[in-house]
Short mmCIF file of C-alpha atoms and ligand atoms in Angstrom, two decimals:
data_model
loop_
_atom_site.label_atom_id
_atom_site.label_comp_id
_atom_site.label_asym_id
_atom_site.label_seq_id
_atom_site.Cartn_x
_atom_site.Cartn_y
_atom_site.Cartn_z
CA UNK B 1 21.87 34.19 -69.51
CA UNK B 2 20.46 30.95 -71.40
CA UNK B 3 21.42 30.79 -75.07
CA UNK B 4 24.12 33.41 -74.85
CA UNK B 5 27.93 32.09 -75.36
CA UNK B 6 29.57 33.27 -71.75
CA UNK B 7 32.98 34.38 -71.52
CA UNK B 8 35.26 35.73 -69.31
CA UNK B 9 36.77 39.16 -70.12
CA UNK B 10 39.87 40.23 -68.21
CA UNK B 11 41.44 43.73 -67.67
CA UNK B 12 45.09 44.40 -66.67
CA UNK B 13 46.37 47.17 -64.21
CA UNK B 14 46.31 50.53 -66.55
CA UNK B 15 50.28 51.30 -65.68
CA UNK B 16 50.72 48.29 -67.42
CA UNK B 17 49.09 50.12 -70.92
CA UNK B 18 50.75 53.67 -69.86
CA UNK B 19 54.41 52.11 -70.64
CA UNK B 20 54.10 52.46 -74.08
CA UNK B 21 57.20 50.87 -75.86
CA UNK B 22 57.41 48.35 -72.96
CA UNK B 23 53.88 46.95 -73.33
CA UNK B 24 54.80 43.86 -75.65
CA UNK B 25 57.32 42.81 -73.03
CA UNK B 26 54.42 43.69 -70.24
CA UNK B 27 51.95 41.49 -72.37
CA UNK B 28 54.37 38.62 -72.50
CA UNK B 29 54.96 38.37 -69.00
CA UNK B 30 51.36 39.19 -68.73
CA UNK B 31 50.50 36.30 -70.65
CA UNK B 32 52.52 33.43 -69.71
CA UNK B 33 51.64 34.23 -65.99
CA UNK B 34 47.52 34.10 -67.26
CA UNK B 35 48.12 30.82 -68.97
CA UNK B 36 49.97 29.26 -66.03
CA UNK B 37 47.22 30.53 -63.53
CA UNK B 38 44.23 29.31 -65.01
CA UNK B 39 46.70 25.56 -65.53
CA UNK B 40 44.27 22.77 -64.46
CA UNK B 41 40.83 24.95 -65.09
CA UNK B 42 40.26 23.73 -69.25
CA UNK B 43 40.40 26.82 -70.01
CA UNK B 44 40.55 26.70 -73.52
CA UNK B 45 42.21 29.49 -76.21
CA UNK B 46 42.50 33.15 -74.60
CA UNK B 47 41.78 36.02 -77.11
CA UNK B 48 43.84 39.18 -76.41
CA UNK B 49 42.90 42.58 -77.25
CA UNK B 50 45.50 45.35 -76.16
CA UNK B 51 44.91 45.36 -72.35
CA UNK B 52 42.34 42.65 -72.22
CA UNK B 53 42.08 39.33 -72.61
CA UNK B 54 38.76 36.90 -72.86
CA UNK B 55 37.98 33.52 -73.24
CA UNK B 56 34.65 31.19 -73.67
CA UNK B 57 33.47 30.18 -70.37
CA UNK B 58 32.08 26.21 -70.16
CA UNK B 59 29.81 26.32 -67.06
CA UNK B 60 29.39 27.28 -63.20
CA UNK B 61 32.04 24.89 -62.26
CA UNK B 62 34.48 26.13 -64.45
CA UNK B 63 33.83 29.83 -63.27
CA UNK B 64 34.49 28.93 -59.72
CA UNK B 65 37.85 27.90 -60.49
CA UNK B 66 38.92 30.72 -63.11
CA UNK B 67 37.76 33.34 -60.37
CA UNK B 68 39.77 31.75 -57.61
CA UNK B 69 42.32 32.03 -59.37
CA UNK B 70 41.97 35.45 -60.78
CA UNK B 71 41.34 37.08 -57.57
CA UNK B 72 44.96 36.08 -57.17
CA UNK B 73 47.11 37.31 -60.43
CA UNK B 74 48.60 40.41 -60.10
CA UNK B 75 48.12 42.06 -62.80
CA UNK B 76 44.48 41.28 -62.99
CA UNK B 77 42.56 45.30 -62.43
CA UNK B 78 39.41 43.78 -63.18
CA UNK B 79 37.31 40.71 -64.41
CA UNK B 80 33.84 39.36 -65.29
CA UNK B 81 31.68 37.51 -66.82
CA UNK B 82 30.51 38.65 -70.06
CA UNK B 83 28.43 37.18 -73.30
CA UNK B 84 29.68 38.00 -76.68
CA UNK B 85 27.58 39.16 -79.59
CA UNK B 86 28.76 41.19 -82.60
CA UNK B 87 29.68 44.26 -81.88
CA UNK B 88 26.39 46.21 -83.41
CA UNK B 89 24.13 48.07 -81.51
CA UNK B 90 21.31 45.48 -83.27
CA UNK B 91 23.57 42.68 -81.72
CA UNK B 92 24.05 44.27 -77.99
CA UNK B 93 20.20 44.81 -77.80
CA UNK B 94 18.85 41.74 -78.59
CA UNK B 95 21.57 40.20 -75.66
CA UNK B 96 20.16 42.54 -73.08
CA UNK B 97 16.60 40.70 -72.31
CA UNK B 98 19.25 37.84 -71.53
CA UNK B 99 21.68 39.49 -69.58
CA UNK B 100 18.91 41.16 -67.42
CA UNK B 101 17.58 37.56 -67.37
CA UNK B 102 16.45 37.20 -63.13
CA UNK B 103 17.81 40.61 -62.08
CA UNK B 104 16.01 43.65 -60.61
CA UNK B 105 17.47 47.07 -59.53
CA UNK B 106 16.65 50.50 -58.26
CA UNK B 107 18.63 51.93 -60.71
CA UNK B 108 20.98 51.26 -63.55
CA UNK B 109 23.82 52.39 -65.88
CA UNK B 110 25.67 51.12 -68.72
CA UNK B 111 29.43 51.95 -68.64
CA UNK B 112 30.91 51.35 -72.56
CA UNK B 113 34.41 51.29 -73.68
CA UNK B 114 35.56 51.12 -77.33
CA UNK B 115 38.53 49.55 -77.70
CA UNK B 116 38.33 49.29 -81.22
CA UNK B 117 37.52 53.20 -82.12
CA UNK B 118 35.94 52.34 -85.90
CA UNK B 119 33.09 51.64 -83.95
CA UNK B 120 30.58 53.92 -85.38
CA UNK B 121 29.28 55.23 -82.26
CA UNK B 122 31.25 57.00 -79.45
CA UNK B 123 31.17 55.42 -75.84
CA UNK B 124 28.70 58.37 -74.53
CA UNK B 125 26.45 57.17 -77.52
CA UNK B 126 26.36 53.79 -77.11
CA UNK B 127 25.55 54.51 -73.23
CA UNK B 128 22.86 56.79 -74.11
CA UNK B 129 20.88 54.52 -76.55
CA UNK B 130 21.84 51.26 -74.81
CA UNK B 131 20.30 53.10 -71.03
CA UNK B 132 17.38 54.20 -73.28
CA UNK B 133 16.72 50.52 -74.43
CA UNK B 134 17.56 48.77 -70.97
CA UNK B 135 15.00 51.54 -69.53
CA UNK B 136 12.10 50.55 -72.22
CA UNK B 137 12.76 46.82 -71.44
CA UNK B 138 12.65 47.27 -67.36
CA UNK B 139 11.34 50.53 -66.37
CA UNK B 140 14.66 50.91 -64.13
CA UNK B 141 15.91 54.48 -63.66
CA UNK B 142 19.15 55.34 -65.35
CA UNK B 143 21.56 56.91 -62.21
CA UNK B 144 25.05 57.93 -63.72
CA UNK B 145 26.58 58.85 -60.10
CA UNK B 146 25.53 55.67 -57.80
CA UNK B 147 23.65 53.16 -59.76
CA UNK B 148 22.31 49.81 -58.30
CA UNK B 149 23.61 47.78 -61.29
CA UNK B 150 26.33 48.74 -63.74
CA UNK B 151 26.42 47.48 -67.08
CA UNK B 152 29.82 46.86 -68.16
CA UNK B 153 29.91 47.03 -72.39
CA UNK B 154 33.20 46.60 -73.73
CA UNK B 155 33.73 46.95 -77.92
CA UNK B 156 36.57 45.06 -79.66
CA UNK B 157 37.33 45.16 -83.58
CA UNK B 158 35.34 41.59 -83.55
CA UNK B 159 33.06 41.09 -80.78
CA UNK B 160 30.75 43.40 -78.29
CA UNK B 161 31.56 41.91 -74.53
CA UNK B 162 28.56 42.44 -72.24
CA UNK B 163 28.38 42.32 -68.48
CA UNK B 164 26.66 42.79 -65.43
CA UNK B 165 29.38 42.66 -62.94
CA UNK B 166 33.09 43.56 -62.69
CA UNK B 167 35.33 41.84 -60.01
CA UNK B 168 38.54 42.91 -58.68
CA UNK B 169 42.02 41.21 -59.15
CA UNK B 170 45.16 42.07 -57.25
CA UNK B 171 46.33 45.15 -59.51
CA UNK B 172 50.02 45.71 -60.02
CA UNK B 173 52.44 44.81 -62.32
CA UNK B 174 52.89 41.34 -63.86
CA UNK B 175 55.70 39.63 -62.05
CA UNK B 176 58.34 39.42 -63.60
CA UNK B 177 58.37 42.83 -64.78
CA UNK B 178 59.83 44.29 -62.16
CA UNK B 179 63.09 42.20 -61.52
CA UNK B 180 63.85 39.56 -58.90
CA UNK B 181 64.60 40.74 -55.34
CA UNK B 182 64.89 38.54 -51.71
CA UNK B 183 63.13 39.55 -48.83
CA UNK B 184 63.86 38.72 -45.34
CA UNK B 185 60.80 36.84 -44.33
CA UNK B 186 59.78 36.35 -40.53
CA UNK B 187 56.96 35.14 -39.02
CA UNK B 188 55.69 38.27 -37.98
CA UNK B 189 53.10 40.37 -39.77
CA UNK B 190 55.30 43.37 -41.65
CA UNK B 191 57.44 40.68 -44.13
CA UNK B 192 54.90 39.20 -46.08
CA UNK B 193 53.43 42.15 -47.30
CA UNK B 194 56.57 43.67 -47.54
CA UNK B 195 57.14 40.99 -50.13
CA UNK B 196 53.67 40.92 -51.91
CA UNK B 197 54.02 45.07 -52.18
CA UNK B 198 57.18 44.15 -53.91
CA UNK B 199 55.50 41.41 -56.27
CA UNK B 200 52.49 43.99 -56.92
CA UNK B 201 55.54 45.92 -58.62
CA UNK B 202 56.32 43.11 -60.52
CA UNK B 203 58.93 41.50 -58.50
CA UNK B 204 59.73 37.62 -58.03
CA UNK B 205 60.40 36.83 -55.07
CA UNK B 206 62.69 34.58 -53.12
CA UNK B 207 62.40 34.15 -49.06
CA UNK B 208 64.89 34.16 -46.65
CA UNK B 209 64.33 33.02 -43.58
CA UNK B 210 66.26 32.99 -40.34
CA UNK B 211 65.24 30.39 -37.65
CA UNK B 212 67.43 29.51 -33.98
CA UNK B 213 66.55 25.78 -34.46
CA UNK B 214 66.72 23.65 -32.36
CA UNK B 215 67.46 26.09 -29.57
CA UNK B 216 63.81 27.78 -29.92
CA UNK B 217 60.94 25.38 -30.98
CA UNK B 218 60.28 25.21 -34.53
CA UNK B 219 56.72 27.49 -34.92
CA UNK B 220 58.66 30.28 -36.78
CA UNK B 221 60.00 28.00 -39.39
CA UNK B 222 56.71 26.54 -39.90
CA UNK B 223 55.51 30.07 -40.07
CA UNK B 224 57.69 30.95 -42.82
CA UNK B 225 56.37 27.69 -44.90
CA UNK B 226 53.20 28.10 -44.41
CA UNK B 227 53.49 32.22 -45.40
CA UNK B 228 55.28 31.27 -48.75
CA UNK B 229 52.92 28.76 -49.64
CA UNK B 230 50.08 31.37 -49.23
CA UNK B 231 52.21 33.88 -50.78
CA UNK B 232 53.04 31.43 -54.12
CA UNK B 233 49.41 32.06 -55.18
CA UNK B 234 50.39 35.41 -56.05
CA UNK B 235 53.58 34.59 -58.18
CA UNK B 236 52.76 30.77 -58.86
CA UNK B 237 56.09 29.69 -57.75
CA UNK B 238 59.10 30.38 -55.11
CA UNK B 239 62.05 29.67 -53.48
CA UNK B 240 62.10 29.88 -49.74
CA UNK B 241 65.90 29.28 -48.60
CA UNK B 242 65.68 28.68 -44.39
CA UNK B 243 68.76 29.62 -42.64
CA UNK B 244 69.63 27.31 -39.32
CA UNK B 245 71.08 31.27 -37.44
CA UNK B 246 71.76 29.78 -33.45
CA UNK B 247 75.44 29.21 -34.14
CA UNK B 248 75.89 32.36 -35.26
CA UNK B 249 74.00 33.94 -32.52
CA UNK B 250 75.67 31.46 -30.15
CA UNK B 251 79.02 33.08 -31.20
CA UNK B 252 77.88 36.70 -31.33
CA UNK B 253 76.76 36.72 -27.44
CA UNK B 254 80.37 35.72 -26.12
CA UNK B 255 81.99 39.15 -27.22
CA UNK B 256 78.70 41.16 -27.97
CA UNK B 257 77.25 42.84 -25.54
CA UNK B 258 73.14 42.36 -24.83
CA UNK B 259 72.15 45.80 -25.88
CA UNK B 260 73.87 45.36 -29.48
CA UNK B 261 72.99 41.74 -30.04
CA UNK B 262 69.45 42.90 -32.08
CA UNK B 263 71.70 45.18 -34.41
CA UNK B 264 74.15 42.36 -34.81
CA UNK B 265 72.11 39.66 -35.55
CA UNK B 266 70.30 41.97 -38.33
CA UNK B 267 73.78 42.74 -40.00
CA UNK B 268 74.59 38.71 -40.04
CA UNK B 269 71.08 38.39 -41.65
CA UNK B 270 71.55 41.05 -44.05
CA UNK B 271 75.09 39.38 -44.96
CA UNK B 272 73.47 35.94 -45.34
CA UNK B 273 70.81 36.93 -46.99
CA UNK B 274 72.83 39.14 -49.50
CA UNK B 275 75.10 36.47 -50.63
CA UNK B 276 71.59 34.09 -51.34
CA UNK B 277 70.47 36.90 -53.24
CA UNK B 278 73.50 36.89 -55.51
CA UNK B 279 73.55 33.46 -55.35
CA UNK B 280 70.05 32.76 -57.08
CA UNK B 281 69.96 36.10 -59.12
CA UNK B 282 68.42 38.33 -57.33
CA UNK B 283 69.09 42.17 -57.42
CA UNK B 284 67.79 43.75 -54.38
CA UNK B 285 66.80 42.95 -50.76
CA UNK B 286 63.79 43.67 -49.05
CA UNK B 287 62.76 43.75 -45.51
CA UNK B 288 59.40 44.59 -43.54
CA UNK B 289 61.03 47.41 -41.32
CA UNK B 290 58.85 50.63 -40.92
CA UNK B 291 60.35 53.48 -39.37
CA UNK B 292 59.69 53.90 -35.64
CA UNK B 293 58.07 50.94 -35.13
CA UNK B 294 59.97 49.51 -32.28
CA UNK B 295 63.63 50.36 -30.79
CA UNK B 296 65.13 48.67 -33.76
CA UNK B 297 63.61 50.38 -36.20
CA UNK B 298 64.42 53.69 -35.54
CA UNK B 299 66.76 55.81 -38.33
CA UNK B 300 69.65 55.60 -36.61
CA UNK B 301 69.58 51.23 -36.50
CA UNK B 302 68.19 50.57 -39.79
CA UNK B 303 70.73 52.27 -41.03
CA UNK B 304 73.72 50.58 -39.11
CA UNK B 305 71.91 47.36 -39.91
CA UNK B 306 71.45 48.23 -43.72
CA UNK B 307 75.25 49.12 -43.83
CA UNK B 308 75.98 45.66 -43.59
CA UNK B 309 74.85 45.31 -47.28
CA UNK B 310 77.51 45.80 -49.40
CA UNK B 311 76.72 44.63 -52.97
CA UNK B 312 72.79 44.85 -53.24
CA UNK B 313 70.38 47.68 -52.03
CA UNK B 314 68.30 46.65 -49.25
CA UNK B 315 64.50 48.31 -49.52
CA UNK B 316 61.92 48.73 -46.95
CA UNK B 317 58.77 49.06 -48.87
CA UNK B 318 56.94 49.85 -45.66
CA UNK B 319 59.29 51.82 -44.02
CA UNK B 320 56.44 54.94 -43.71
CA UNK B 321 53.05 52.51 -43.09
CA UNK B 322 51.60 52.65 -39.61
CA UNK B 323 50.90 49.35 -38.10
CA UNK B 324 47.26 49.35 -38.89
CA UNK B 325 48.00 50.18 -42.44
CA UNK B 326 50.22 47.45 -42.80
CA UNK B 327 47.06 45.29 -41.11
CA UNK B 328 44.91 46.20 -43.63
CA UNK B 329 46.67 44.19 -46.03
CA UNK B 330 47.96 41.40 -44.25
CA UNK B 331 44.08 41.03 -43.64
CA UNK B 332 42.78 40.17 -47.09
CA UNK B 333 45.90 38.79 -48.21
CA UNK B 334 45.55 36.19 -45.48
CA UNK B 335 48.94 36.53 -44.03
CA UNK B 336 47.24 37.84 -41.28
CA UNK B 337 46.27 34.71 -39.23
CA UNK B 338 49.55 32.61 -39.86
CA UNK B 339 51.51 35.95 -38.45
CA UNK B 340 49.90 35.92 -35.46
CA UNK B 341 50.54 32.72 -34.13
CA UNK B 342 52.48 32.98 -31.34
CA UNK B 343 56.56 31.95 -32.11
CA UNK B 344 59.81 32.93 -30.50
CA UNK B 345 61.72 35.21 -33.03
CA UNK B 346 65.08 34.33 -33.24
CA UNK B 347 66.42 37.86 -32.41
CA UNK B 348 64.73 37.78 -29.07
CA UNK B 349 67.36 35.55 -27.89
CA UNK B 350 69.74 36.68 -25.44
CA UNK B 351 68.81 39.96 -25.89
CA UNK B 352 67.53 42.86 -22.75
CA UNK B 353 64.56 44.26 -22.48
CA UNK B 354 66.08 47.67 -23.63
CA UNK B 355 68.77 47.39 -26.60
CA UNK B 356 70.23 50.35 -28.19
CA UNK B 357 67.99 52.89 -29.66
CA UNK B 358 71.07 54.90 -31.60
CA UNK B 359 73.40 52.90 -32.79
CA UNK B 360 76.28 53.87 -34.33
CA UNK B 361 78.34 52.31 -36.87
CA UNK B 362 81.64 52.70 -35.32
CA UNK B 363 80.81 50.86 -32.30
CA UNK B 364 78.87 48.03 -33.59
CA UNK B 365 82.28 47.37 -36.35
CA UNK B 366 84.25 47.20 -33.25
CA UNK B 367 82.90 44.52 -31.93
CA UNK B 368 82.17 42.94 -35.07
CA UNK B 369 85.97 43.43 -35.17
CA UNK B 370 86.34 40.75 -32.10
CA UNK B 371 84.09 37.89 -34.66
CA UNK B 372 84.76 35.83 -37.41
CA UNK B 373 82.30 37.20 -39.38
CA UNK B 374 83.22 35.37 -42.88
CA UNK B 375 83.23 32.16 -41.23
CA UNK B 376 79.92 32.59 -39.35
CA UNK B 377 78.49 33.41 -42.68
CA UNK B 378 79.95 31.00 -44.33
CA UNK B 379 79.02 28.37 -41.78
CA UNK B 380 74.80 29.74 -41.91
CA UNK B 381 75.12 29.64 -45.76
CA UNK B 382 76.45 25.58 -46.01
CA UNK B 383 73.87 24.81 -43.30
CA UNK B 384 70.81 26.64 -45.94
CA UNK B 385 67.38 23.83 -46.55
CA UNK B 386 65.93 25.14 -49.80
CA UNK B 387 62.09 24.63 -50.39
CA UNK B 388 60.59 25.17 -53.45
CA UNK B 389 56.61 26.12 -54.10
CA UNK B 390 54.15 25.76 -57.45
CA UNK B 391 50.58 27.46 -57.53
CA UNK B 392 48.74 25.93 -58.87
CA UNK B 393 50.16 22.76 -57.48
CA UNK B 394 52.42 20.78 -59.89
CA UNK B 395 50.10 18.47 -61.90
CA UNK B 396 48.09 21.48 -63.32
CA UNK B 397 51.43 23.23 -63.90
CA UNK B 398 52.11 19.35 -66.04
CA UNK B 399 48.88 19.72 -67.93
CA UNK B 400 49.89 23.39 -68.96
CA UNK B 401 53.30 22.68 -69.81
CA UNK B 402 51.62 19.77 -72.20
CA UNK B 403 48.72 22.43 -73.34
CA UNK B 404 51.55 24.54 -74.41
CA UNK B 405 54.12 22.24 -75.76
CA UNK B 406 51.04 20.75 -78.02
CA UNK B 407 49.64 23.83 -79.30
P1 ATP W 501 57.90 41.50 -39.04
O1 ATP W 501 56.47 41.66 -38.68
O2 ATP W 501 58.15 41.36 -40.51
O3 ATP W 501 58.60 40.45 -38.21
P2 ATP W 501 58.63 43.45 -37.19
O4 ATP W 501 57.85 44.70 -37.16
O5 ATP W 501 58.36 42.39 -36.19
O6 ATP W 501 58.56 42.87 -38.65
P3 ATP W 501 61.40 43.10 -36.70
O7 ATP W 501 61.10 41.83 -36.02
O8 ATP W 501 62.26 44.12 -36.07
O9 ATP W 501 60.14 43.89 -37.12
O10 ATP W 501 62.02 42.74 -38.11
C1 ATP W 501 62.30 43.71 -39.08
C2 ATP W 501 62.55 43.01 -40.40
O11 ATP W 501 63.74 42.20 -40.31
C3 ATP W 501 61.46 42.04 -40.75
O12 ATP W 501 60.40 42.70 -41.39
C4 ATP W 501 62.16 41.09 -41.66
O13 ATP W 501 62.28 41.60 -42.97
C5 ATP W 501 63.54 41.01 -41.04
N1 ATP W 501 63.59 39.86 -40.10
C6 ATP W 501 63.45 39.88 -38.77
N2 ATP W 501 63.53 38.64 -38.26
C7 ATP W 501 63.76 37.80 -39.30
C8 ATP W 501 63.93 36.40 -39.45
N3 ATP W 501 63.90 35.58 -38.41
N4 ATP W 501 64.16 35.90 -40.67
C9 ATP W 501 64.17 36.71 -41.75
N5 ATP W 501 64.01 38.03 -41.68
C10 ATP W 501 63.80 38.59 -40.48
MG1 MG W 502 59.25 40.47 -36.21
#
């Protein structure tokens, strides 16, 4: 593509365009999250156009970075790289030799979009005479069902954006859209992408994590670090709060008995993790549960254990996944690996082999009855270590802030 000024042309999730009097308030979170992703890559001014947004592209180098980090904003449907030429069908034709420049392919199509409609040929037409011209130029069948190579032409009021390849982002919904929840984080595999479904629906996020330090070694805590850190590329910054839990649990075995000690610990969490929550804003709480998926996860116990929330609602945004579902995108996420590092969950302490199935309510308040419960939350919450994540990493989020502030 020598001679041809390169950019890079961004599309955002279509929900985003379908809210109609939301979408400046979409764009805006939209936006800032865009110019705080692409911190640190000299990017320099981004052009929007309703639910697009491009910007000149320097070199190879540069590229490498802005797709690394576009692969990873939610939000992001699609992206490419595209050249820009005035938006005439004189203008698109010439650029064609150019973008064709080194490629070959069994078969071809050119997908058009208008989004500036005075353009004075309809999308159908400007696929028909563009194929007609590519065809002339390459001898390459046109194949409208399964083409080799799709070429992406996009129309705006001012320029014509041609490409040859379209990348996918994360989807979903800017975050910040969607509110600010907390979400139990373990080490396990079902949390993280409990939370990331959450961001995808435009969530922040803030992690809670429960740990029996030092009574257990330290991998789960670790676990939980290393998760958020992976899981900060997707919202460029958190909070994870890590909650020291053995002298809780240390207290809850001397009245409770084995079989109840899972259900109990999870209603302490929930407690803790509630009054965090309201404690750094957030408005709902999350967990990984999935219905079924082992003896504490059947009906009857997640709903004794989501009783213990009394102020927030507690959501389960996998409750009806199958495990290998749930795999599936732990795997490209890259939660996957860090999850399966072997660790010693703090709610397999002290507990049998067999703990209740059906719980009911009644019983478990009894012998919650017997503990302090106040204090023992009270106690976890002064004892809280708060660790707090930037993506990109903090000089890049400098240069922005300086970017911004200047211009
Ligand atoms: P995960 O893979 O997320 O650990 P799981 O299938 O192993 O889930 P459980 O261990 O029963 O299921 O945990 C259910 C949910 O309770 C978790 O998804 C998480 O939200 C919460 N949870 C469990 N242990 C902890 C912990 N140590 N700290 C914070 N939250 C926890
Ligand atoms: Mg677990």
């Amino acid at each position: 593509m020598t001679g041809m000024e390169q950019h890079v042309l961004v599309r955002f999730y279509h929900e985003i365009a379908l809210k109609g009097g939301n979408r400046p308030w979409f764009l805006k979170h939209m936006g800032a999250n865009l110019r705080r992703a692409l911190a640190g890559t000299g990017v320099g001014r981004i052009r929007w156009n309703a639910m697009m947004a491009s910007f000149p592209l320097r070199d190879e180098e540069q590229w490498e970075l802005v797709r690394e980090r576009l692969e990873e904003l939610i939000g992001v449907e699609r992206f490419s790289r595209a050249v820009s030429v005035k938006p005439t069908m004189e203008a698109m034709k010439e650029a064609m030799p150019g973008l064709l420049e080194g490629k070959s392919a069994a078969s071809f199509r050119i997908a058009a979009r208008r989004a500036d409609k005075r353009f004075p040929m309809t999308s159908p037409e400007i696929n028909h005479a563009l194929g007609r011209h590519v065809q002339e130029l390459t001898g390459w069948p046109v194949d409208l069902k399964q083409a080799e190579l799709t070429l992406y032409v996009q129309t705006t009021e001012r320029e014509a954006l041609l490409s040859a390849e379209s990348l996918p982002g994360p989807g979903g919904m800017p975050v910040g859209v969607g509110g600010h929840v907390a979400a139990l984080l373990s080490g396990g595999i079902d949390s993280p992408v409990a939370a990331y479904q959450m961001m995808r629906r435009g969530c922040k996020v803030t992690f809670v994590h429960f740990h029996s330090f030092p009574l257990v070694e330290g991998t789960s805590r670790e676990k939980a670090e290393e998760l958020v850190e992976l899981l900060t590329h997707y919202q460029q910054s958190s909070r994870l709060l890590l909650v020291p839990f053995a002298a809780a649990q240390q207290r809850i075995i001397v009245t409770v008995p084995p079989a109840y000690r899972v259900a109990v610990y999870r209603r302490f969490m929930v407690r803790i993790a509630e009054a965090l929550a309201v404690k750094h804003g957030a408005a709902a709480l999350v967990t990984g549960d999935s219905l079924g998926q082992v003896s504490s996860q059947t009906l009857e116990n997640l709903t004794t254990i989501g009783a213990a929330a009394e102020r927030l609602p507690l959501f389960r945004p996998l409750l009806t996944m199958d495990k290998g579902e749930i795999v599936d995108i732990a795997r490209p996420l890259g939660t996957f690996p860090i999850s399966i590092i072997p660790d010693q969950d703090c709610c397999s302490l002290f507990v049998p082999k067999h703990p209740v199935i059906k719980s009911r309510i009644q019983d478990v308040e009894r012998m919650e009855a017997e503990l302090p419960v106040q204090e023992l939350v009270e106690q976890a919450l002064e004892a809280v270590e708060e660790r707090v994540y930037h993506w990109p990493p903090a000089p890049a989020n400098r240069e922005a802030g300086e970017a911004a502030t200047a211009g």
